[in-house]
């Protein structure tokens, strides 16, 4: 299984914190060996005091011995607390880095315009949050489990050696319940995996519904549908309740049962040692040693059990995360990536300035679609469409609803992941190899039918990168939104709110239009730009685009657009008519 | 001032917990009893061992020691079994209890006004109604039983030690009080850090959710670098937040752990002194040693879970805050407008956000019952806001809106939204079947009624042919599998099913082709019968059959009159718009029967 390799690559994303945290934890795990040993010695000293007391004279020497051992315990404990304090902080750093590299790779795959990084877009963003939130967490829990198990194993080796030297028979019997725990956990493997995956499924359905409701709150309200949607949500929530309880009982139940294993082990030790206890060969010092070590030793089977469960869960998580990345290959979730977020390397400095890499501009002469098809599994889509766009021309794509206009535009731009595609796009006589990677600014820009903004400043929503003031002002003018901006107190720094909801529908549309124009793309692809615009604004916009000499491919039904068109392409049932 | 808010938040948190537990009180009490018995059994083992130590020193028969050892083993097994059952019981109780608050919160958020949704991303809200509540649930199922167990063990230890040797009991009591004081003193700051970390985390997830929603725009416009930059910024916040919280937490941990270790060291020294004076048996000394270890263990457990406590603390504060958000729209009306089509009148209505210039100012309009009114105007002229005001999704800053002669604030909200329907600019769809999307999960309409509604709006394709799943076909989240035009028709079907008295169409035909538009127009024409209709449109062809026209201009009414009159009047703004759109002005006597479909 490659899981260990993926885990390793996740872990070494940030090696400094990993090494520091790891070393501190090793010391932390070993220190109880010293503490327990000192307790054993302390009680042996107590025993001699007890015998002395029987004879009626206090031996100060022995009391001093007890104090010495008490001091050893104190030093050992202080050391343990200090190493853990710093160990946890380093480990938290390391762990956040691990989660971030996974999330970063998922996000990158979802945002990449073509290229080797691009992954299939997720269906629902509400559901996708569980991929970003829970799955990296599960992977990191495995890393955590490995660390704990290694520590516990080290301790067990040391403790085993000391116990074995003191009482070989009793030390052997301790292994029985501890091994039993490991076996039980192993046998529950399949169930753990099945329960966990059912629980994740149920949780996904809840978040999807909650996500839908949070984005569609207005629709629910204006349709007076709060009661029925709530009863639906209630059903989903109940299902998750059942799956979550099953999951918890198995997961934590195994954990709790294994914790009790040390009690059982101590019972067995007492049973097999009854003879030596009476004879005095198994003294109170040894007993203290066993009691102290056993309270730590049960950590090992617990950690092994937990590690096995976490291994399974991490496997499921990599499976799930792989759906978001290129080629659905889990290896792509752990690609090394520079994410300059370490607080240590310059907390004051902030994140380095944004640098955007774009493909080089290839001046458009002609763009030819040659027998281009994009078909859905159902058979719908566009079929063998061919046409040519010339530099500076204005082409209108029209046709009835469902005739494949949006599908064609999206497929051309490498955005249609759910269709099978055939045919070529030929740019100045050269076939385009990777549509998604090439047809982005400055070569092409796209305005979808329902443009989406993000909660950021108006300016950032347009430029999506560093700002060139002239180009920016020009795009605002072209998109006829400059005037609206003047009315806003914060101007271009106005925050548009979540999904741009602080702006009107038309403002959002024009801002998105400005976004499509800001890099003076060689080709502008507009999917029904007029849907949220009034006639005056639309006429103005078409005029602006013509004046700027832009090459435009636009879906529209409007007379004002058709009037201006150099070329009109009418689609019906996926074919040009 | 700050102290007061913290105090208030504390009270809020406790009240929330009480509110949560009250409906399921007997379940929680039963759980408590079970956990207490399980914890109490933990105290038995050390007593047996103490006895073994004393008896073996006294030199008894091997049999007696073996018998005692067997007892010890039996108790250990029972403790183990009870622990597993306890987990089951507490998980069930916690989920039952917190599911209720999940549902309450979603309902609450749905009832909040547009202002609230305008300033919170759906991703953030998901985190708050689901993530935060899960943190509370973890607290209830994992921490509460453990704390109870610690309390039982501590008090049991005190009792047994006092009975065995009162001085040990007293010493232990002093020690425990000191330890408790230390623990509580250490607690404060870490709670604040936990809340801070959680809000930073919510911000990061909110950003991811939003970028995923906009992924097509972002991919097509080469925004990956930009998105990653934002992500790194947010992740850096999360990193700093986590480290700070962990630091605060570990300070607390170190104090508590130090206290526990100190306890066992003191116990050893005290034992040394007492044993050397012959006033303590070795068995009792061993009992004391085991009890200090025994207390240490569950306390460590609780410390392990402190992270959950911190998270739950922050989460509860946020849940309480969310519950305290009140909708700006009061639902205390009691008057019903007369049945049938409603007149709509606006008297000096204005609306604006605090920090910006008004969106609408001094609107005066009287729309007659049963009339259909076309509303046009440039984007940003306030048309959408206007439609929201009619449904009280947002509340007018000043002025009065009356429907059927009754001010809308006097109409119960449920009735208002029953009788007024909005078909918005952007149709929101849900993951579910077509039927569920039309009825919005309401099971009461029959399948036939739903199919009929779909056919009436021209969505025969979705109504099904009988051979396929028909209206029970599953749609993806956000209406995946429907075109934008189909989505808009579906929104129309929702309204068709409800048969309201006043309909507001906000760009309902914006995203459809002329043929579909004609189908919608037909459906709307039928729906308009006997109702008042407000149609906001960019495409003037949609407005061929309306009675009146309003032209909005910079947040005010620029023009209002009968359509016929405005079309005839060459200088009217509406006529100018028609000319600009290259649409025929001859259609002064619109012909409703004519349709490009035929």
GROMACS .gro file of N, CA and C in nm, chain A residues 179-286:
model
  324
  179UNK      N    1  -0.163  -0.818   2.437
  179UNK     CA    2  -0.169  -0.873   2.302
  179UNK      C    3  -0.314  -0.899   2.263
  180UNK      N    4  -0.396  -0.942   2.361
  180UNK     CA    5  -0.536  -0.970   2.332
  180UNK      C    6  -0.605  -0.846   2.275
  181UNK      N    7  -0.573  -0.733   2.333
  181UNK     CA    8  -0.634  -0.608   2.286
  181UNK      C    9  -0.602  -0.586   2.139
  182UNK      N   10  -0.476  -0.605   2.105
  182UNK     CA   11  -0.435  -0.584   1.966
  182UNK      C   12  -0.513  -0.677   1.873
  183UNK      N   13  -0.527  -0.804   1.916
  183UNK     CA   14  -0.598  -0.901   1.833
  183UNK      C   15  -0.744  -0.862   1.814
  184UNK      N   16  -0.810  -0.823   1.922
  184UNK     CA   17  -0.951  -0.783   1.912
  184UNK      C   18  -0.966  -0.667   1.815
  185UNK      N   19  -0.879  -0.571   1.829
  185UNK     CA   20  -0.889  -0.454   1.742
  185UNK      C   21  -0.871  -0.494   1.596
  186UNK      N   22  -0.774  -0.581   1.573
  186UNK     CA   23  -0.748  -0.628   1.435
  186UNK      C   24  -0.872  -0.692   1.376
  187UNK      N   25  -0.939  -0.775   1.458
  187UNK     CA   26  -1.053  -0.849   1.405
  187UNK      C   27  -1.170  -0.754   1.377
  188UNK      N   28  -1.169  -0.637   1.438
  188UNK     CA   29  -1.279  -0.542   1.415
  188UNK      C   30  -1.253  -0.448   1.298
  189UNK      N   31  -1.135  -0.462   1.239
  189UNK     CA   32  -1.094  -0.374   1.128
  189UNK      C   33  -1.201  -0.341   1.026
  190UNK      N   34  -1.257  -0.447   0.967
  190UNK     CA   35  -1.353  -0.430   0.859
  190UNK      C   36  -1.473  -0.348   0.906
  191UNK      N   37  -1.517  -0.384   1.025
  191UNK     CA   38  -1.634  -0.314   1.079
  191UNK      C   39  -1.603  -0.167   1.100
  192UNK      N   40  -1.485  -0.140   1.155
  192UNK     CA   41  -1.449  -0.002   1.181
  192UNK      C   42  -1.456   0.077   1.052
  193UNK      N   43  -1.402   0.018   0.946
  193UNK     CA   44  -1.399   0.088   0.818
  193UNK      C   45  -1.541   0.111   0.765
  194UNK      N   46  -1.622   0.004   0.773
  194UNK     CA   47  -1.759   0.016   0.721
  194UNK      C   48  -1.839   0.120   0.799
  195UNK      N   49  -1.828   0.116   0.931
  195UNK     CA   50  -1.903   0.210   1.013
  195UNK      C   51  -1.858   0.353   0.988
  196UNK      N   52  -1.726   0.367   0.974
  196UNK     CA   53  -1.675   0.501   0.955
  196UNK      C   54  -1.724   0.558   0.822
  197UNK      N   55  -1.721   0.472   0.721
  197UNK     CA   56  -1.758   0.526   0.591
  197UNK      C   57  -1.908   0.556   0.586
  198UNK      N   58  -1.989   0.473   0.654
  198UNK     CA   59  -2.133   0.503   0.660
  198UNK      C   60  -2.157   0.633   0.733
  199UNK      N   61  -2.078   0.656   0.837
  199UNK     CA   62  -2.096   0.779   0.914
  199UNK      C   63  -2.057   0.901   0.832
  200UNK      N   64  -1.948   0.888   0.757
  200UNK     CA   65  -1.905   0.999   0.672
  200UNK      C   66  -2.011   1.032   0.568
  201UNK      N   67  -2.069   0.925   0.511
  201UNK     CA   68  -2.173   0.942   0.411
  201UNK      C   69  -2.291   1.021   0.471
  202UNK      N   70  -2.334   0.976   0.589
  202UNK     CA   71  -2.447   1.042   0.653
  202UNK      C   72  -2.412   1.186   0.686
  203UNK      N   73  -2.288   1.209   0.731
  203UNK     CA   74  -2.247   1.345   0.766
  203UNK      C   75  -2.244   1.433   0.642
  204UNK      N   76  -2.199   1.375   0.529
  204UNK     CA   77  -2.196   1.450   0.404
  204UNK      C   78  -2.335   1.494   0.364
  205UNK      N   79  -2.431   1.403   0.381
  205UNK     CA   80  -2.566   1.439   0.341
  205UNK      C   81  -2.621   1.552   0.426
  206UNK      N   82  -2.587   1.548   0.554
  206UNK     CA   83  -2.632   1.658   0.640
  206UNK      C   84  -2.566   1.788   0.596
  207UNK      N   85  -2.434   1.785   0.574
  207UNK     CA   86  -2.371   1.913   0.538
  207UNK      C   87  -2.418   1.963   0.402
  208UNK      N   88  -2.446   1.868   0.311
  208UNK     CA   89  -2.493   1.913   0.180
  208UNK      C   90  -2.627   1.986   0.195
  209UNK      N   91  -2.714   1.927   0.274
  209UNK     CA   92  -2.846   1.989   0.293
  209UNK      C   93  -2.831   2.122   0.367
  210UNK      N   94  -2.749   2.124   0.473
  210UNK     CA   95  -2.729   2.249   0.546
  210UNK      C   96  -2.669   2.353   0.451
  211UNK      N   97  -2.573   2.311   0.369
  211UNK     CA   98  -2.511   2.402   0.273
  211UNK      C   99  -2.613   2.458   0.176
  212UNK      N  100  -2.694   2.371   0.121
  212UNK     CA  101  -2.800   2.415   0.030
  212UNK      C  102  -2.892   2.516   0.099
  213UNK      N  103  -2.926   2.485   0.223
  213UNK     CA  104  -3.020   2.572   0.294
  213UNK      C  105  -2.957   2.707   0.324
  214UNK      N  106  -2.828   2.707   0.359
  214UNK     CA  107  -2.764   2.833   0.391
  214UNK      C  108  -2.749   2.919   0.265
  215UNK      N  109  -2.720   2.856   0.151
  215UNK     CA  110  -2.709   2.937   0.029
  215UNK      C  111  -2.848   2.973  -0.024
  216UNK      N  112  -2.946   2.889   0.002
  216UNK     CA  113  -3.078   2.914  -0.056
  216UNK      C  114  -3.178   2.964   0.046
  217UNK      N  115  -3.126   3.030   0.152
  217UNK     CA  116  -3.215   3.073   0.261
  217UNK      C  117  -3.330   3.158   0.211
  218UNK      N  118  -3.300   3.249   0.118
  218UNK     CA  119  -3.404   3.340   0.071
  218UNK      C  120  -3.515   3.262   0.000
  219UNK      N  121  -3.475   3.167  -0.082
  219UNK     CA  122  -3.574   3.088  -0.154
  219UNK      C  123  -3.664   3.013  -0.056
  220UNK      N  124  -3.601   2.955   0.045
  220UNK     CA  125  -3.681   2.882   0.144
  220UNK      C  126  -3.780   2.977   0.210
  221UNK      N  127  -3.732   3.097   0.244
  221UNK     CA  128  -3.818   3.191   0.315
  221UNK      C  129  -3.933   3.239   0.229
  222UNK      N  130  -3.901   3.285   0.107
  222UNK     CA  131  -4.008   3.346   0.029
  222UNK      C  132  -4.110   3.242  -0.016
  223UNK      N  133  -4.070   3.116  -0.014
  223UNK     CA  134  -4.167   3.013  -0.049
  223UNK      C  135  -4.233   2.954   0.075
  224UNK      N  136  -4.208   3.016   0.190
  224UNK     CA  137  -4.269   2.967   0.313
  224UNK      C  138  -4.241   2.821   0.338
  225UNK      N  139  -4.121   2.776   0.300
  225UNK     CA  140  -4.094   2.632   0.302
  225UNK      C  141  -4.011   2.590   0.422
  226UNK      N  142  -4.003   2.674   0.526
  226UNK     CA  143  -3.915   2.640   0.638
  226UNK      C  144  -3.954   2.506   0.701
  227UNK      N  145  -4.083   2.485   0.723
  227UNK     CA  146  -4.124   2.360   0.789
  227UNK      C  147  -4.088   2.235   0.710
  228UNK      N  148  -4.129   2.227   0.585
  228UNK     CA  149  -4.092   2.103   0.513
  228UNK      C  150  -3.940   2.082   0.500
  229UNK      N  151  -3.862   2.187   0.475
  229UNK     CA  152  -3.718   2.162   0.463
  229UNK      C  153  -3.661   2.117   0.597
  230UNK      N  154  -3.717   2.171   0.705
  230UNK     CA  155  -3.666   2.132   0.835
  230UNK      C  156  -3.699   1.986   0.865
  231UNK      N  157  -3.816   1.940   0.821
  231UNK     CA  158  -3.847   1.800   0.853
  231UNK      C  159  -3.758   1.708   0.770
  232UNK      N  160  -3.723   1.752   0.649
  232UNK     CA  161  -3.629   1.674   0.570
  232UNK      C  162  -3.492   1.669   0.639
  233UNK      N  163  -3.447   1.786   0.684
  233UNK     CA  164  -3.316   1.792   0.750
  233UNK      C  165  -3.318   1.705   0.876
  234UNK      N  166  -3.433   1.706   0.944
  234UNK     CA  167  -3.443   1.627   1.065
  234UNK      C  168  -3.420   1.479   1.035
  235UNK      N  169  -3.478   1.433   0.924
  235UNK     CA  170  -3.459   1.293   0.886
  235UNK      C  171  -3.310   1.263   0.868
  236UNK      N  172  -3.242   1.349   0.793
  236UNK     CA  173  -3.100   1.327   0.766
  236UNK      C  174  -3.019   1.327   0.896
  237UNK      N  175  -3.055   1.419   0.983
  237UNK     CA  176  -2.982   1.432   1.109
  237UNK      C  177  -3.000   1.307   1.195
  238UNK      N  178  -3.120   1.249   1.191
  238UNK     CA  179  -3.145   1.126   1.268
  238UNK      C  180  -3.060   1.010   1.216
  239UNK      N  181  -3.051   1.002   1.084
  239UNK     CA  182  -2.970   0.896   1.027
  239UNK      C  183  -2.826   0.910   1.075
  240UNK      N  184  -2.777   1.032   1.071
  240UNK     CA  185  -2.639   1.052   1.113
  240UNK      C  186  -2.622   1.017   1.261
  241UNK      N  187  -2.724   1.043   1.340
  241UNK     CA  188  -2.717   1.010   1.481
  241UNK      C  189  -2.687   0.861   1.498
  242UNK      N  190  -2.761   0.778   1.423
  242UNK     CA  191  -2.742   0.633   1.433
  242UNK      C  192  -2.601   0.594   1.390
  243UNK      N  193  -2.557   0.646   1.276
  243UNK     CA  194  -2.426   0.606   1.227
  243UNK      C  195  -2.316   0.657   1.319
  244UNK      N  196  -2.334   0.775   1.375
  244UNK     CA  197  -2.229   0.833   1.459
  244UNK      C  198  -2.216   0.754   1.589
  245UNK      N  199  -2.328   0.711   1.644
  245UNK     CA  200  -2.322   0.635   1.769
  245UNK      C  201  -2.251   0.501   1.745
  246UNK      N  202  -2.287   0.434   1.636
  246UNK     CA  203  -2.219   0.309   1.603
  246UNK      C  204  -2.069   0.329   1.592
  247UNK      N  205  -2.034   0.435   1.520
  247UNK     CA  206  -1.893   0.465   1.498
  247UNK      C  207  -1.821   0.490   1.631
  248UNK      N  208  -1.885   0.568   1.717
  248UNK     CA  209  -1.823   0.605   1.845
  248UNK      C  210  -1.807   0.482   1.933
  249UNK      N  211  -1.909   0.397   1.937
  249UNK     CA  212  -1.903   0.280   2.025
  249UNK      C  213  -1.786   0.191   1.984
  250UNK      N  214  -1.772   0.171   1.855
  250UNK     CA  215  -1.664   0.084   1.810
  250UNK      C  216  -1.528   0.150   1.832
  251UNK      N  217  -1.519   0.275   1.791
  251UNK     CA  218  -1.391   0.345   1.796
  251UNK      C  219  -1.346   0.368   1.941
  252UNK      N  220  -1.431   0.438   2.017
  252UNK     CA  221  -1.393   0.470   2.155
  252UNK      C  222  -1.410   0.352   2.247
  253UNK      N  223  -1.502   0.263   2.213
  253UNK     CA  224  -1.524   0.145   2.295
  253UNK      C  225  -1.399   0.060   2.300
  254UNK      N  226  -1.340   0.037   2.185
  254UNK     CA  227  -1.217  -0.040   2.177
  254UNK      C  228  -1.109   0.027   2.261
  255UNK      N  229  -1.105   0.159   2.249
  255UNK     CA  230  -1.007   0.238   2.321
  255UNK      C  231  -1.025   0.221   2.472
  256UNK      N  232  -1.150   0.234   2.516
  256UNK     CA  233  -1.177   0.226   2.660
  256UNK      C  234  -1.148   0.086   2.712
  257UNK      N  235  -1.186  -0.015   2.634
  257UNK     CA  236  -1.164  -0.152   2.679
  257UNK      C  237  -1.015  -0.180   2.693
  258UNK      N  238  -0.938  -0.126   2.598
  258UNK     CA  239  -0.795  -0.152   2.602
  258UNK      C  240  -0.729  -0.081   2.720
  259UNK      N  241  -0.793   0.028   2.761
  259UNK     CA  242  -0.741   0.100   2.876
  259UNK      C  243  -0.753   0.017   3.002
  260UNK      N  244  -0.858  -0.061   3.005
  260UNK     CA  245  -0.878  -0.148   3.122
  260UNK      C  246  -0.783  -0.266   3.123
  261UNK      N  247  -0.713  -0.286   3.012
  261UNK     CA  248  -0.626  -0.404   3.001
  261UNK      C  249  -0.519  -0.404   3.109
  262UNK      N  250  -0.474  -0.287   3.154
  262UNK     CA  251  -0.368  -0.284   3.255
  262UNK      C  252  -0.420  -0.338   3.388
  263UNK      N  253  -0.548  -0.314   3.416
  263UNK     CA  254  -0.609  -0.368   3.537
  263UNK      C  255  -0.608  -0.520   3.533
  264UNK      N  256  -0.650  -0.573   3.418
  264UNK     CA  257  -0.653  -0.719   3.401
  264UNK      C  258  -0.510  -0.774   3.414
  265UNK      N  259  -0.415  -0.704   3.351
  265UNK     CA  260  -0.277  -0.750   3.356
  265UNK      C  261  -0.226  -0.756   3.500
  266UNK      N  262  -0.259  -0.654   3.578
  266UNK     CA  263  -0.214  -0.650   3.717
  266UNK      C  264  -0.275  -0.766   3.795
  267UNK      N  265  -0.403  -0.794   3.768
  267UNK     CA  266  -0.470  -0.907   3.831
  267UNK      C  267  -0.397  -1.037   3.802
  268UNK      N  268  -0.360  -1.055   3.676
  268UNK     CA  269  -0.287  -1.177   3.637
  268UNK      C  270  -0.152  -1.184   3.706
  269UNK      N  271  -0.082  -1.072   3.712
  269UNK     CA  272   0.048  -1.068   3.779
  269UNK      C  273   0.034  -1.114   3.923
  270UNK      N  274  -0.069  -1.063   3.992
  270UNK     CA  275  -0.090  -1.099   4.132
  270UNK      C  276  -0.118  -1.248   4.146
  271UNK      N  277  -0.201  -1.300   4.049
  271UNK     CA  278  -0.237  -1.442   4.055
  271UNK      C  279  -0.115  -1.531   4.043
  272UNK      N  280  -0.031  -1.505   3.940
  272UNK     CA  281   0.084  -1.593   3.919
  272UNK      C  282   0.193  -1.572   4.024
  273UNK      N  283   0.186  -1.456   4.096
  273UNK     CA  284   0.293  -1.425   4.190
  273UNK      C  285   0.252  -1.448   4.335
  274UNK      N  286   0.135  -1.509   4.354
  274UNK     CA  287   0.085  -1.526   4.492
  274UNK      C  288   0.192  -1.591   4.581
  275UNK      N  289   0.259  -1.693   4.526
  275UNK     CA  290   0.362  -1.762   4.604
  275UNK      C  291   0.478  -1.671   4.644
  276UNK      N  292   0.531  -1.602   4.543
  276UNK     CA  293   0.647  -1.517   4.571
  276UNK      C  294   0.609  -1.398   4.659
  277UNK      N  295   0.482  -1.356   4.652
  277UNK     CA  296   0.437  -1.246   4.739
  277UNK      C  297   0.447  -1.289   4.885
  278UNK      N  298   0.398  -1.410   4.911
  278UNK     CA  299   0.400  -1.459   5.049
  278UNK      C  300   0.544  -1.483   5.095
  279UNK      N  301   0.626  -1.540   5.002
  279UNK     CA  302   0.764  -1.570   5.040
  279UNK      C  303   0.848  -1.444   5.053
  280UNK      N  304   0.799  -1.331   4.999
  280UNK     CA  305   0.874  -1.206   5.008
  280UNK      C  306   0.968  -1.184   4.891
  281UNK      N  307   0.975  -1.283   4.798
  281UNK     CA  308   1.062  -1.268   4.681
  281UNK      C  309   1.009  -1.157   4.590
  282UNK      N  310   0.872  -1.145   4.585
  282UNK     CA  311   0.808  -1.038   4.510
  282UNK      C  312   0.769  -0.932   4.612
  283UNK      N  313   0.858  -0.839   4.632
  283UNK     CA  314   0.837  -0.743   4.739
  283UNK      C  315   0.750  -0.626   4.697
  284UNK      N  316   0.725  -0.537   4.793
  284UNK     CA  317   0.639  -0.422   4.767
  284UNK      C  318   0.704  -0.326   4.665
  285UNK      N  319   0.836  -0.326   4.662
  285UNK     CA  320   0.907  -0.243   4.565
  285UNK      C  321   0.878  -0.286   4.425
  286UNK      N  322   0.882  -0.421   4.403
  286UNK     CA  323   0.852  -0.476   4.271
  286UNK      C  324   0.706  -0.447   4.234
   0.00000   0.00000   0.00000
